[in-house]
Amino acid sequence: MSSGTFAVLGLFSDAHKIVEAAQQIRPRQLGRLEAYTPYPVHGLDRAIGLAPSRLGRLVMLMGVIGAGLALLFEGWVSAVDYPLVTSGKPLFSWQAFVPVMFEVTVLFATFTAGLAMLFAFNKLPFFGHPVLHSKAIKSITRDKLALSIEATSATFDAETARQALLQNGAESVEIVPVPVWNRPLSLVGLLRTIAGIVAACAVAGAGLFALEKLIPIVPPMVHMHEQPKLNAFRVSSFFADGRGMRPAVTGTVARGHLPPAFATPEEAGTLLGNPLPLTQPIAERGRKVFNDHCAICHGLVGDGVPLLSHAYGGKPGNFLSNEIRARPDGHYFGVLMLGKNAMPSYAADLDNHDRWAAVHYIRILQRAQNAKDEDL
Ligand code: HEC
């Protein structure tokens, strides 16, 4: 009878013999075959009917998924969600994504390999395999090879299995019982296990923290705390001119910021016209740019009365005055690019679209305050 028996274990001392025995016994389908050897034996996996592991293919699949996800994520962040030109490269520079893609590939692949191997293929957690409690285990871990027939089939018969092993060259045979201690996990046991894991993590975390704080020479963590960096508004000891905020390198042009082709606002006034059509969205955009950047000095209606306190001594232009109303659009654009006396240059802070939209909005403000009869 099979009840109470986990497997019948036959011991061999010759690697060739155990492979032959497995080949002979397998077709008889007495029960699941398993082998325990102190070193890898060629051909034994196939002899006991082990299919090639599917782990490799799974790892490959997850690695590719990892690489793809990393590419998508980096592409989305750099080109869609937060487009920022770095070193003049196009936004979607896949070459720059390769290191992170590689890391994520390895991350996905190794986690898949470890977790799938443990939980899917080796069916852990399974603490204390019954064979570990056999007498044969001592020799298996030294110089003997064991072939076991597990009591998996309904027709399993320990005596037949014993005979089959002996006939095929097993030196001794042992019947391994189903372990009695294999009881289901209790709630208290489960809670204790979880508490143990949490306590271990806390101790390890606190220990590492203390280690890193008290022995600050432990690399490389300490270097991450103290990184050399430039603060834009602080003096820098790194650059000869002492500036933390770096001006553009001489002779270079930032992407999207072509230098203006005019020297004065007056010249811009003769050269340029507003290229944007006056549409509802552009007018809305212009209002936003104006209210965000200009109203603080020029006033919400452009009358040149600052929202700032009187302590601000500047005299921002009154857009409603006849003098400024008469100036062409290009002149306003020129002032935005070059600045004018106390009026700061907006060459670096706005793009052309926003500059021209703001110009449109100034015209709207002017027209609103000087409405003619036909506007009504
Ligand atoms: C820090 C305060 C300040 C801010 C912010 C500011 N301006 Fe000015 N702006 C001035 C001052 C002061 C003048 C007068 C310069 C002069 O003529 O001496 C001026 C003048 C101008 C003129 C020129 C008028 C002329 O006489 O030719 C234009 C056009 C103009 N500003 C547009 C803008 C726009 C558009 C914005 C927002 C993008 C803006 N300004 C933001 C302070 C400011």
Coordinates of C-alpha atoms and ligand atoms in Angstrom, one line a residue:
M1 CA 0.0 0.0 0.0
S2 CA 1.1 3.5 -0.7
S3 CA -0.4 5.3 2.3
G4 CA 2.3 6.7 4.6
T5 CA 5.0 6.3 1.9
F6 CA 6.5 9.4 0.4
A7 CA 8.9 7.6 -1.9
V8 CA 11.2 4.6 -2.4
L9 CA 14.8 5.5 -2.6
G10 CA 17.5 3.4 -4.2
L11 CA 21.2 4.2 -3.7
F12 CA 23.9 3.9 -6.4
S13 CA 27.5 4.7 -6.5
D14 CA 28.0 4.7 -10.2
A15 CA 26.7 7.6 -12.3
H16 CA 26.3 5.5 -15.4
K17 CA 24.3 2.9 -13.5
I18 CA 21.8 5.4 -12.1
V19 CA 21.2 6.8 -15.6
E20 CA 20.6 3.3 -17.0
A21 CA 18.3 2.4 -14.1
A22 CA 16.3 5.5 -14.7
Q23 CA 16.0 4.7 -18.4
Q24 CA 14.8 1.2 -17.5
I25 CA 12.3 2.1 -14.8
R26 CA 10.8 5.2 -16.4
P27 CA 8.7 3.4 -19.0
R28 CA 7.1 1.3 -16.3
Q29 CA 5.4 4.4 -14.8
L30 CA 5.6 3.3 -11.2
G31 CA 5.6 6.8 -9.9
R32 CA 7.3 10.1 -10.4
L33 CA 11.1 9.7 -10.8
E34 CA 13.4 12.0 -8.9
A35 CA 17.2 11.9 -8.6
Y36 CA 19.5 13.2 -5.8
T37 CA 23.2 13.5 -6.7
P38 CA 26.1 15.2 -5.0
Y39 CA 27.3 16.5 -8.4
P40 CA 25.5 17.1 -11.8
V41 CA 25.2 13.8 -13.8
H42 CA 25.0 14.2 -17.6
G43 CA 21.8 12.7 -19.1
L44 CA 20.1 12.0 -15.8
D45 CA 17.7 14.9 -16.3
R46 CA 16.5 13.4 -19.6
A47 CA 16.5 9.8 -18.1
I48 CA 14.1 10.7 -15.3
G49 CA 11.9 12.6 -17.8
L50 CA 12.7 16.2 -16.8
A51 CA 11.7 18.5 -19.6
P52 CA 14.1 21.3 -20.4
S53 CA 13.4 24.2 -17.9
R54 CA 11.0 26.8 -19.2
L55 CA 12.8 29.3 -16.9
G56 CA 15.1 30.5 -19.7
R57 CA 12.2 31.5 -22.0
L58 CA 10.4 33.2 -19.2
V59 CA 13.5 35.2 -18.2
M60 CA 14.0 36.2 -21.8
L61 CA 10.4 37.3 -22.1
M62 CA 10.5 39.4 -18.9
G63 CA 13.8 40.9 -19.9
V64 CA 12.4 42.0 -23.2
I65 CA 9.3 43.4 -21.4
G66 CA 11.6 45.2 -18.9
A67 CA 13.6 46.8 -21.8
G68 CA 10.5 47.8 -23.6
L69 CA 8.9 49.3 -20.5
A70 CA 12.0 51.3 -19.7
L71 CA 12.2 52.6 -23.3
L72 CA 8.5 53.6 -23.2
F73 CA 8.9 55.2 -19.7
E74 CA 12.0 57.1 -20.6
G75 CA 10.7 58.2 -23.9
W76 CA 7.5 59.4 -22.3
V77 CA 9.3 61.3 -19.5
S78 CA 11.8 63.0 -21.8
A79 CA 9.7 63.7 -24.9
V80 CA 6.2 64.0 -23.6
D81 CA 5.8 64.6 -19.9
Y82 CA 8.8 66.8 -19.2
P83 CA 10.5 67.8 -22.4
L84 CA 13.9 69.2 -21.5
V85 CA 16.7 69.6 -24.0
T86 CA 19.9 68.1 -22.6
S87 CA 23.3 68.8 -24.3
G88 CA 21.4 69.8 -27.5
K89 CA 20.2 66.3 -28.1
P90 CA 16.8 65.5 -29.6
L91 CA 14.2 64.8 -26.9
F92 CA 13.7 61.2 -27.8
S93 CA 17.4 60.1 -27.8
W94 CA 17.1 56.4 -27.4
Q95 CA 20.9 56.0 -27.1
A96 CA 20.8 57.9 -23.8
F97 CA 18.1 55.5 -22.6
V98 CA 20.2 52.4 -23.0
P99 CA 21.9 52.3 -19.6
V100 CA 18.6 52.5 -17.8
M101 CA 17.0 50.0 -20.2
F102 CA 19.9 47.6 -19.5
E103 CA 19.3 48.0 -15.7
V104 CA 15.6 47.4 -16.0
T105 CA 16.2 44.4 -18.3
V106 CA 18.5 42.9 -15.7
L107 CA 16.1 43.8 -12.9
F108 CA 13.1 42.1 -14.5
A109 CA 15.1 39.1 -15.7
T110 CA 16.8 38.4 -12.4
F111 CA 13.6 38.9 -10.3
T112 CA 11.8 36.6 -12.7
A113 CA 14.6 34.0 -12.6
G114 CA 14.7 34.1 -8.8
L115 CA 11.0 34.3 -8.0
A116 CA 9.8 32.0 -10.7
M117 CA 12.4 29.4 -9.9
L118 CA 11.5 29.5 -6.2
F119 CA 7.8 29.8 -6.3
A120 CA 6.6 28.5 -9.7
F121 CA 9.1 25.8 -10.5
N122 CA 10.5 24.6 -7.1
K123 CA 7.1 25.2 -5.5
L124 CA 8.5 26.9 -2.4
P125 CA 7.8 27.5 0.4
F126 CA 8.3 23.8 1.1
F127 CA 10.5 23.6 4.2
G128 CA 12.1 20.3 5.0
H129 CA 11.8 17.9 2.1
P130 CA 11.0 14.4 3.3
V131 CA 14.2 13.0 1.7
L132 CA 16.2 15.3 4.0
H133 CA 14.9 13.1 6.9
S134 CA 16.0 9.8 5.2
K135 CA 19.0 7.8 6.3
A136 CA 20.4 7.9 2.8
I137 CA 20.7 11.7 2.8
K138 CA 24.1 11.6 4.5
S139 CA 25.6 9.5 1.7
I140 CA 23.8 11.5 -1.0
T141 CA 25.5 14.6 0.1
R142 CA 28.9 12.7 0.0
D143 CA 29.5 10.1 -2.6
K144 CA 26.2 8.2 -3.4
L145 CA 23.6 8.9 -6.0
A146 CA 19.9 8.2 -5.3
L147 CA 17.0 7.5 -7.6
S148 CA 13.6 7.8 -5.9
I149 CA 10.2 6.7 -7.1
E150 CA 7.6 8.9 -5.5
A151 CA 4.2 7.6 -4.5
T152 CA 2.4 9.9 -6.9
S153 CA 0.4 7.4 -9.0
A154 CA -2.7 5.7 -7.7
T155 CA -1.3 2.3 -8.5
F156 CA 1.9 2.9 -6.5
D157 CA 3.2 -0.1 -4.8
A158 CA 6.2 0.2 -2.6
E159 CA 7.3 -3.4 -3.0
T160 CA 7.2 -3.2 -6.9
A161 CA 9.2 0.0 -6.7
R162 CA 11.7 -1.6 -4.4
Q163 CA 12.1 -4.6 -6.6
A164 CA 12.5 -2.4 -9.7
L165 CA 15.3 -0.4 -8.1
L166 CA 17.1 -3.5 -6.8
Q167 CA 16.8 -5.3 -10.2
N168 CA 18.4 -2.2 -11.9
G169 CA 21.5 -2.1 -9.8
A170 CA 20.5 -0.2 -6.6
E171 CA 22.9 -1.1 -3.8
S172 CA 20.4 -0.5 -1.1
V173 CA 16.8 0.6 -0.9
E174 CA 15.0 2.8 1.7
I175 CA 11.4 3.6 2.1
V176 CA 10.9 7.3 3.0
P177 CA 7.7 7.9 4.9
V178 CA 5.5 11.0 4.6
P179 CA 6.7 13.2 7.4
V180 CA 4.3 13.5 10.4
W181 CA 5.4 17.1 11.2
N182 CA 4.1 18.4 7.9
R183 CA 1.1 20.1 9.6
P184 CA -0.7 23.1 8.2
L185 CA 0.5 26.6 9.3
S186 CA -1.4 28.0 12.3
L187 CA -2.5 31.6 12.6
V188 CA -0.2 32.2 15.6
G189 CA 2.7 30.6 13.6
L190 CA 2.0 32.8 10.7
L191 CA 1.8 36.0 12.8
R192 CA 5.0 35.0 14.5
T193 CA 6.7 34.5 11.2
I194 CA 5.6 37.9 9.9
A195 CA 6.6 39.6 13.2
G196 CA 10.0 37.9 12.9
I197 CA 10.5 39.2 9.3
V198 CA 9.5 42.7 10.3
A199 CA 11.8 42.7 13.3
A200 CA 14.7 41.4 11.2
C201 CA 14.1 44.1 8.6
A202 CA 13.9 46.8 11.3
V203 CA 17.1 45.6 13.0
A204 CA 18.9 45.4 9.7
G205 CA 17.7 48.9 8.6
A206 CA 18.6 50.5 11.9
G207 CA 22.0 48.7 11.9
L208 CA 22.8 49.9 8.4
F209 CA 21.7 53.4 9.3
A210 CA 23.9 53.5 12.4
L211 CA 26.8 52.0 10.5
E212 CA 26.5 54.6 7.8
K213 CA 26.1 57.5 10.3
L214 CA 28.7 56.6 12.8
I215 CA 31.3 55.2 10.5
P216 CA 31.1 57.8 7.7
I217 CA 34.0 56.4 5.8
V218 CA 31.9 53.5 4.5
P219 CA 31.7 54.1 0.8
P220 CA 29.8 54.9 -1.3
M221 CA 26.8 56.1 0.7
V222 CA 28.5 59.1 2.3
H223 CA 29.3 60.4 -1.1
M224 CA 25.7 60.5 -1.9
H225 CA 24.9 62.7 1.0
E226 CA 27.5 65.3 0.1
Q227 CA 27.4 65.9 -3.6
P228 CA 29.2 68.9 -5.1
K229 CA 26.6 71.1 -6.7
L230 CA 26.1 74.6 -7.9
N231 CA 23.5 76.7 -6.4
A232 CA 22.3 79.2 -9.0
F233 CA 22.1 82.1 -6.6
R234 CA 25.2 81.4 -4.6
V235 CA 28.8 82.3 -5.1
S236 CA 30.7 79.4 -6.7
S237 CA 34.3 78.6 -5.8
F238 CA 34.5 76.3 -8.8
F239 CA 34.3 78.8 -11.6
A240 CA 36.9 81.6 -12.0
D241 CA 34.2 84.3 -12.3
G242 CA 32.6 83.1 -9.1
R243 CA 29.1 82.8 -10.6
G244 CA 27.0 79.8 -9.8
M245 CA 24.5 80.7 -12.5
R246 CA 26.3 80.0 -15.8
P247 CA 25.9 82.3 -18.8
A248 CA 25.8 80.6 -22.2
V249 CA 29.2 79.5 -23.5
T250 CA 30.5 82.1 -25.9
G251 CA 29.8 81.3 -29.5
T252 CA 27.0 78.7 -28.6
V253 CA 23.3 78.9 -29.2
A254 CA 20.7 77.1 -27.1
R255 CA 18.3 75.0 -29.0
G256 CA 15.1 77.0 -29.7
H257 CA 16.8 80.3 -28.8
L258 CA 18.2 81.8 -31.9
P259 CA 19.9 85.1 -31.2
P260 CA 17.8 88.1 -32.4
A261 CA 18.6 89.5 -35.9
F262 CA 18.2 93.1 -34.7
A263 CA 20.2 95.3 -32.4
T264 CA 17.5 97.6 -31.0
P265 CA 13.7 97.5 -30.5
E266 CA 13.5 100.3 -33.1
E267 CA 15.2 98.1 -35.7
A268 CA 12.9 95.1 -34.7
G269 CA 10.0 97.4 -35.3
T270 CA 11.0 97.9 -38.9
L271 CA 11.9 94.3 -39.5
L272 CA 9.2 92.2 -37.8
G273 CA 5.5 91.8 -37.8
N274 CA 3.4 89.6 -35.6
P275 CA 3.4 86.2 -37.4
L276 CA 0.6 84.8 -35.2
P277 CA -3.0 85.1 -36.3
L278 CA -5.2 86.6 -33.7
T279 CA -7.4 83.7 -32.6
Q280 CA -9.2 83.0 -29.4
P281 CA -6.6 80.4 -28.1
I282 CA -3.7 82.7 -28.9
A283 CA -5.4 85.6 -27.2
E284 CA -6.0 83.4 -24.1
R285 CA -2.4 82.4 -24.1
G286 CA -1.3 86.0 -24.4
R287 CA -3.5 86.9 -21.4
K288 CA -1.9 84.1 -19.4
V289 CA 1.7 85.1 -20.3
F290 CA 0.9 88.8 -19.7
N291 CA -0.8 88.2 -16.3
D292 CA 2.0 85.8 -15.2
H293 CA 5.0 87.8 -16.4
C294 CA 4.1 91.4 -17.2
A295 CA 1.1 92.5 -15.1
I296 CA 3.3 92.7 -11.9
C297 CA 5.0 95.8 -13.4
H298 CA 2.7 97.0 -16.2
G299 CA -0.6 96.5 -14.3
L300 CA -3.4 94.1 -15.2
V301 CA -4.8 96.5 -17.8
G302 CA -1.4 97.6 -19.1
D303 CA -1.7 101.2 -17.7
G304 CA 1.8 101.1 -16.3
V305 CA 0.7 101.1 -12.7
P306 CA 2.7 98.3 -11.0
L307 CA 1.0 95.7 -8.7
L308 CA 4.3 96.1 -6.8
S309 CA 4.5 98.3 -3.8
H310 CA 5.7 101.9 -4.2
A311 CA 9.1 100.8 -3.1
Y312 CA 9.5 99.6 -6.7
G313 CA 11.0 102.7 -8.2
G314 CA 10.8 101.8 -12.0
K315 CA 8.5 103.5 -14.4
P316 CA 7.0 100.7 -16.5
G317 CA 5.7 101.9 -19.9
N318 CA 2.0 102.8 -20.0
F319 CA 0.7 100.7 -22.9
L320 CA -2.3 102.9 -23.2
S321 CA -0.3 106.0 -23.9
N322 CA -0.4 107.4 -27.4
E323 CA 3.4 107.1 -27.6
I324 CA 3.6 103.4 -26.9
R325 CA 0.4 102.6 -28.8
A326 CA 1.9 104.0 -31.9
R327 CA 4.9 101.7 -31.9
P328 CA 4.8 98.7 -34.2
D329 CA 4.4 95.1 -33.0
G330 CA 8.0 94.3 -33.8
H331 CA 9.1 97.0 -31.4
Y332 CA 7.3 95.3 -28.5
F333 CA 8.9 92.0 -29.5
G334 CA 12.3 93.7 -29.7
V335 CA 11.9 95.1 -26.1
L336 CA 11.0 91.6 -24.9
M337 CA 14.1 90.1 -26.5
L338 CA 16.6 92.8 -25.6
G339 CA 15.1 94.5 -22.5
K340 CA 15.0 98.3 -22.2
N341 CA 16.5 100.1 -19.2
A342 CA 14.7 98.7 -16.2
M343 CA 12.6 96.4 -18.3
P344 CA 14.3 93.0 -18.1
S345 CA 15.0 90.9 -21.2
Y346 CA 12.6 88.0 -21.7
A347 CA 15.0 86.3 -24.3
A348 CA 15.6 83.3 -22.0
D349 CA 12.2 83.0 -20.2
L350 CA 9.6 83.0 -23.0
D351 CA 9.6 81.4 -26.4
N352 CA 8.7 83.3 -29.6
H353 CA 5.1 82.0 -29.6
D354 CA 4.5 83.3 -26.1
R355 CA 6.2 86.6 -26.8
W356 CA 4.0 87.2 -29.9
A357 CA 0.9 86.1 -28.0
A358 CA 1.7 88.7 -25.3
V359 CA 2.1 91.3 -28.0
H360 CA -1.4 90.4 -29.3
Y361 CA -2.8 90.7 -25.8
I362 CA -1.2 94.1 -25.3
R363 CA -3.0 95.2 -28.5
I364 CA -6.3 93.9 -27.1
L365 CA -5.8 95.8 -23.8
Q366 CA -5.1 99.0 -25.8
R367 CA -8.1 98.5 -28.0
A368 CA -10.3 97.8 -25.0
Q369 CA -9.3 101.1 -23.4
N370 CA -9.6 103.2 -26.6
A371 CA -12.6 101.6 -28.1
K372 CA -13.9 103.4 -31.2
D373 CA -17.5 103.7 -32.2
E374 CA -17.4 100.8 -34.6
D375 CA -16.0 98.5 -31.8
L376 CA -19.2 98.9 -29.9
Ligands
HEC1 C1 10.3 94.2 -13.5 C2 9.2 95.0 -14.1 C3 8.7 94.7 -15.5 C4 8.2 93.5 -16.0 C5 8.0 92.2 -15.2 C6 7.9 93.8 -17.3 N1 8.2 95.0 -17.7 FE1 8.0 95.9 -19.5 N2 8.8 97.6 -18.8 C7 9.3 97.8 -17.5 C8 9.8 99.1 -17.4 C9 10.4 99.7 -16.2 C10 9.7 99.7 -18.7 C11 10.1 101.0 -19.2 C12 11.5 101.0 -19.8 C13 11.9 102.4 -20.2 O1 11.3 102.8 -21.2 O2 12.8 102.9 -19.6 C14 9.1 98.7 -19.6 C15 8.8 98.8 -20.9 C16 8.2 97.9 -21.7 C17 7.9 98.1 -23.1 C18 8.4 99.2 -23.9 C19 7.6 100.3 -24.1 C20 8.5 101.3 -24.9 O3 8.6 102.4 -24.4 O4 9.0 101.0 -25.9 C21 7.2 97.0 -23.5 C22 6.7 96.7 -24.9 C23 7.1 96.1 -22.4 N3 7.7 96.7 -21.3 C24 6.5 94.9 -22.4 C25 6.5 94.0 -21.4 C26 5.9 92.7 -21.5 C27 5.2 92.1 -22.6 C28 6.2 92.1 -20.3 C29 5.9 90.7 -19.9 C30 6.4 89.6 -20.7 C31 6.9 93.0 -19.5 N4 7.1 94.2 -20.2 C32 7.3 92.8 -18.2 C33 9.2 96.9 -16.5 C34 8.8 95.6 -16.6

